[in-house]
CSV table of C-alpha atoms in Angstrom, one decimal:
chain,number,residue,atom,x,y,z
A,1,MET,CA,13.6,31.3,-37.8
A,2,GLU,CA,10.1,32.0,-39.2
A,3,GLU,CA,11.5,35.1,-41.2
A,4,LEU,CA,13.6,32.8,-43.4
A,5,VAL,CA,12.2,31.2,-46.6
A,6,GLU,CA,14.0,28.0,-47.6
A,7,LEU,CA,14.7,27.9,-51.3
A,8,ASP,CA,14.5,24.8,-53.5
A,9,CYS,CA,18.2,24.1,-54.5
A,10,ASP,CA,17.1,21.5,-57.1
A,11,SER,CA,16.9,24.4,-59.5
A,12,PRO,CA,18.9,27.6,-59.8
A,13,ILE,CA,18.1,30.0,-56.9
A,14,TRP,CA,19.5,33.3,-58.4
A,15,ASP,CA,16.2,34.7,-59.6
A,16,ARG,CA,14.6,34.6,-56.3
A,17,PHE,CA,16.4,37.6,-54.7
A,18,TYR,CA,18.8,40.4,-55.7
A,19,THR,CA,22.5,40.5,-55.5
A,20,VAL,CA,24.9,43.4,-56.2
A,21,ASN,CA,27.5,42.9,-58.9
A,22,PRO,CA,29.7,45.0,-61.2
A,23,LEU,CA,28.7,45.4,-64.8
A,24,VAL,CA,31.6,45.1,-67.3
A,25,LEU,CA,32.0,44.9,-71.0
A,26,ILE,CA,34.3,42.2,-72.1
A,27,GLY,CA,36.0,42.9,-75.4
A,28,SER,CA,37.4,40.2,-77.6
A,29,LYS,CA,38.8,39.9,-81.2
A,30,GLU,CA,36.3,38.3,-83.6
A,31,GLU,CA,37.7,37.6,-87.1
A,32,GLU,CA,38.5,41.1,-88.5
A,33,SER,CA,36.4,43.0,-86.0
A,34,TYR,CA,35.7,43.0,-82.2
A,35,ASN,CA,32.9,41.9,-80.0
A,36,LEU,CA,31.7,43.5,-76.8
A,37,ALA,CA,29.6,41.5,-74.3
A,38,PRO,CA,28.2,42.7,-70.9
A,39,LYS,CA,29.0,40.4,-68.0
A,40,HIS,CA,28.0,40.8,-64.4
A,41,MET,CA,29.5,37.7,-62.9
A,42,ALA,CA,33.0,39.4,-62.9
A,43,THR,CA,35.6,40.0,-60.2
A,44,ALA,CA,39.2,40.4,-59.1
A,45,LEU,CA,40.7,37.0,-58.3
A,46,GLY,CA,42.9,37.4,-55.3
A,47,TRP,CA,45.1,40.3,-54.4
A,48,GLU,CA,47.4,40.1,-57.4
A,49,ASN,CA,46.5,41.3,-61.0
A,50,TYR,CA,44.0,38.5,-62.0
A,51,PHE,CA,40.5,39.1,-63.2
A,52,GLY,CA,37.8,36.5,-63.9
A,53,PHE,CA,34.3,36.3,-65.3
A,54,VAL,CA,31.8,33.7,-66.0
A,55,CYS,CA,30.8,32.7,-69.6
A,56,THR,CA,29.8,29.6,-71.4
A,57,PRO,CA,31.6,27.8,-74.3
A,58,ASP,CA,28.3,28.3,-76.2
A,59,HIS,CA,29.0,32.1,-76.4
A,60,GLN,CA,31.2,33.7,-79.0
A,61,THR,CA,33.1,35.6,-76.3
A,62,TYR,CA,34.5,32.3,-74.9
A,63,GLN,CA,35.4,31.1,-78.4
A,64,ASN,CA,37.0,34.4,-79.3
A,65,ILE,CA,39.2,34.4,-76.2
A,66,LYS,CA,40.1,30.7,-76.7
A,67,GLU,CA,41.4,31.6,-80.2
A,68,HIS,CA,43.2,34.9,-79.5
A,69,ARG,CA,44.1,34.4,-75.9
A,70,VAL,CA,43.4,38.0,-74.9
A,71,PHE,CA,40.5,40.2,-73.8
A,72,THR,CA,39.7,43.7,-72.6
A,73,VAL,CA,37.5,44.8,-69.6
A,74,SER,CA,35.7,48.1,-69.6
A,75,TYR,CA,33.8,49.3,-66.6
A,76,PRO,CA,31.0,51.6,-68.0
A,77,ARG,CA,29.7,54.6,-66.0
A,78,ALA,CA,26.1,54.6,-64.8
A,79,GLN,CA,25.1,56.9,-67.8
A,80,GLN,CA,26.3,54.2,-70.2
A,81,THR,CA,23.9,51.6,-69.1
A,82,VAL,CA,22.0,51.8,-72.4
A,83,LEU,CA,25.4,51.3,-74.3
A,84,ALA,CA,26.1,48.2,-72.2
A,85,SER,CA,22.6,46.9,-72.9
A,86,LEU,CA,23.0,47.4,-76.6
A,87,ALA,CA,26.2,45.2,-76.5
A,88,ALA,CA,23.9,42.3,-75.5
A,89,THR,CA,21.9,42.6,-78.7
A,90,CYS,CA,21.3,39.3,-80.4
A,91,ARG,CA,23.3,38.2,-83.3
A,92,CYS,CA,22.0,38.3,-86.9
A,93,GLU,CA,20.8,34.8,-87.8
A,94,LYS,CA,22.1,34.9,-91.3
A,95,THR,CA,25.6,36.3,-90.6
A,96,GLY,CA,26.2,35.6,-86.9
A,97,GLU,CA,27.3,39.2,-86.5
A,98,LYS,CA,26.3,41.8,-83.9
A,99,PRO,CA,26.1,44.9,-86.1
A,100,ILE,CA,25.2,47.2,-83.2
A,101,VAL,CA,28.7,46.6,-81.7
A,102,CYS,CA,30.3,48.3,-84.7
A,103,SER,CA,28.2,51.4,-83.8
A,104,LEU,CA,29.3,51.6,-80.2
A,105,PRO,CA,32.0,54.2,-79.4
A,106,THR,CA,35.3,52.5,-78.7
A,107,PHE,CA,39.0,53.2,-78.6
A,108,PRO,CA,41.8,50.7,-79.1
A,109,ALA,CA,43.8,48.8,-76.4
A,110,LYS,CA,47.5,49.7,-76.3
A,111,LYS,CA,49.2,46.4,-75.7
A,112,ILE,CA,46.9,43.8,-77.0
A,113,ASP,CA,44.6,43.5,-80.0
A,114,GLY,CA,41.3,44.7,-78.5
A,115,VAL,CA,39.0,47.7,-77.9
A,116,PHE,CA,37.4,49.4,-74.9
A,117,ILE,CA,34.1,51.3,-74.6
A,118,LYS,CA,34.8,55.1,-74.7
A,119,ASP,CA,34.1,57.2,-71.6
A,120,GLY,CA,34.2,54.3,-69.1
A,121,SER,CA,35.8,54.6,-65.7
A,122,LEU,CA,38.2,51.6,-65.5
A,123,PHE,CA,39.9,49.5,-68.2
A,124,PHE,CA,42.0,46.3,-68.2
A,125,GLU,CA,44.0,44.5,-70.9
A,126,CYS,CA,44.2,40.8,-70.1
A,127,THR,CA,46.0,37.8,-71.4
A,128,LEU,CA,44.3,34.5,-70.9
A,129,ASP,CA,45.6,32.6,-67.9
A,130,ARG,CA,43.1,29.7,-68.0
A,131,PHE,CA,39.6,28.4,-68.4
A,132,ILE,CA,38.0,26.6,-65.5
A,133,ASP,CA,35.2,24.6,-67.0
A,134,GLY,CA,32.6,22.5,-65.2
A,135,PHE,CA,30.1,24.8,-63.5
A,136,ALA,CA,27.3,23.0,-65.2
A,137,LYS,CA,27.3,24.6,-68.7
A,138,ASN,CA,29.4,27.6,-67.4
A,139,SER,CA,33.0,28.3,-67.2
A,140,LEU,CA,35.3,30.8,-65.4
A,141,ILE,CA,37.6,32.7,-67.7
A,142,VAL,CA,40.7,33.9,-65.9
A,143,GLY,CA,43.0,36.6,-67.3
A,144,LYS,CA,46.2,38.2,-66.1
A,145,ILE,CA,46.0,42.0,-66.2
A,146,THR,CA,48.9,43.2,-68.2
A,147,ALA,CA,47.7,46.9,-68.5
A,148,ALA,CA,45.2,48.9,-66.5
A,149,TYR,CA,43.9,52.4,-66.9
A,150,VAL,CA,41.6,54.5,-64.7
A,151,ASP,CA,39.8,57.8,-65.4
A,152,ARG,CA,41.4,60.4,-63.2
A,153,ASP,CA,38.0,61.1,-61.4
A,154,TYR,CA,38.0,57.4,-60.2
A,155,LEU,CA,41.6,57.3,-59.0
A,156,ARG,CA,41.9,57.0,-55.2
A,157,CYS,CA,44.2,59.5,-53.6
A,158,SER,CA,45.2,59.4,-50.0
A,159,ASP,CA,44.4,63.0,-49.2
A,160,ASP,CA,41.0,63.1,-50.9
A,161,ASP,CA,37.6,62.7,-49.1
A,162,GLU,CA,36.6,59.3,-50.3
A,163,GLN,CA,32.9,59.8,-49.8
A,164,GLN,CA,33.0,62.9,-51.9
A,165,MET,CA,35.0,61.1,-54.5
A,166,VAL,CA,32.3,58.4,-54.8
A,167,TYR,CA,29.6,61.0,-54.9
A,168,LYS,CA,31.3,63.0,-57.8
A,169,ALA,CA,32.3,59.8,-59.6
A,170,PRO,CA,29.5,57.3,-58.9
A,171,LEU,CA,29.8,53.6,-59.6
A,172,LEU,CA,27.5,51.4,-61.7
A,173,ALA,CA,26.2,48.3,-60.0
A,174,TYR,CA,24.2,45.5,-61.7
A,175,LEU,CA,21.4,44.2,-59.4
A,176,ASP,CA,20.9,40.7,-60.6
A,177,PRO,CA,18.3,39.8,-62.0
A,178,GLY,CA,17.7,42.7,-64.4
A,179,ARG,CA,18.1,45.9,-62.5
A,180,PHE,CA,20.9,48.5,-62.1
A,181,ALA,CA,21.9,51.2,-59.6
A,182,GLU,CA,24.1,54.2,-59.4
A,183,ILE,CA,26.2,54.1,-56.2
A,184,LYS,CA,26.8,57.7,-54.9
A,185,GLN,CA,26.7,57.1,-51.1
A,186,SER,CA,29.2,55.1,-49.2
A,187,CYS,CA,30.7,54.7,-45.7
A,188,ALA,CA,34.0,53.5,-44.4
A,189,PHE,CA,34.0,49.8,-43.4
A,190,PRO,CA,34.6,49.4,-39.7
A,191,PHE,CA,37.5,47.1,-39.9
A,192,PRO,CA,39.0,45.8,-36.5
A,193,ALA,CA,42.1,47.8,-35.5
A,194,ASP,CA,44.3,44.6,-36.1
A,195,PHE,CA,42.8,43.7,-39.5
A,196,ARG,CA,45.3,42.7,-42.2
A,197,LYS,CA,44.7,41.5,-45.8
């Protein structure tokens, strides 16, 4: 087909088009404080309570989780995009710290040693299940969700109008590479009548 452009797979293809992803903040214990790091390669893993995200052993997030074996996941709202961006601030060369993270509004996790970003929409407390290394320099970090919390505005209820719910409580999407969107409009997916999970 003439409309298709073949991409060179000898180098990474991901900067050549946009994809839709969630944007989450991964929280990890770091010495006597906490680190928050934005991640967009993040998803549920299967139908049970497993969550995974891509990281690299070169990042402190990976090393923190390796040491403490727990992490938190915060889903920021669209109006918190700047806060999520600030969590990506580079570390101080002399100390290796990210001072801006100490200034972000957080609240403590209940069951593990960790923090969440305040005023987000969805929160998970996770215990490390496994690292899956070997995606070139990247790894998949898998956690078992041991506690989950959702803002009441984002909680699905069977008698609510789902489109109105999404409109009133929009979702933040990261459009990789380097853009974001607020999702307010949605439609029911036209599943076949006999569809099953």
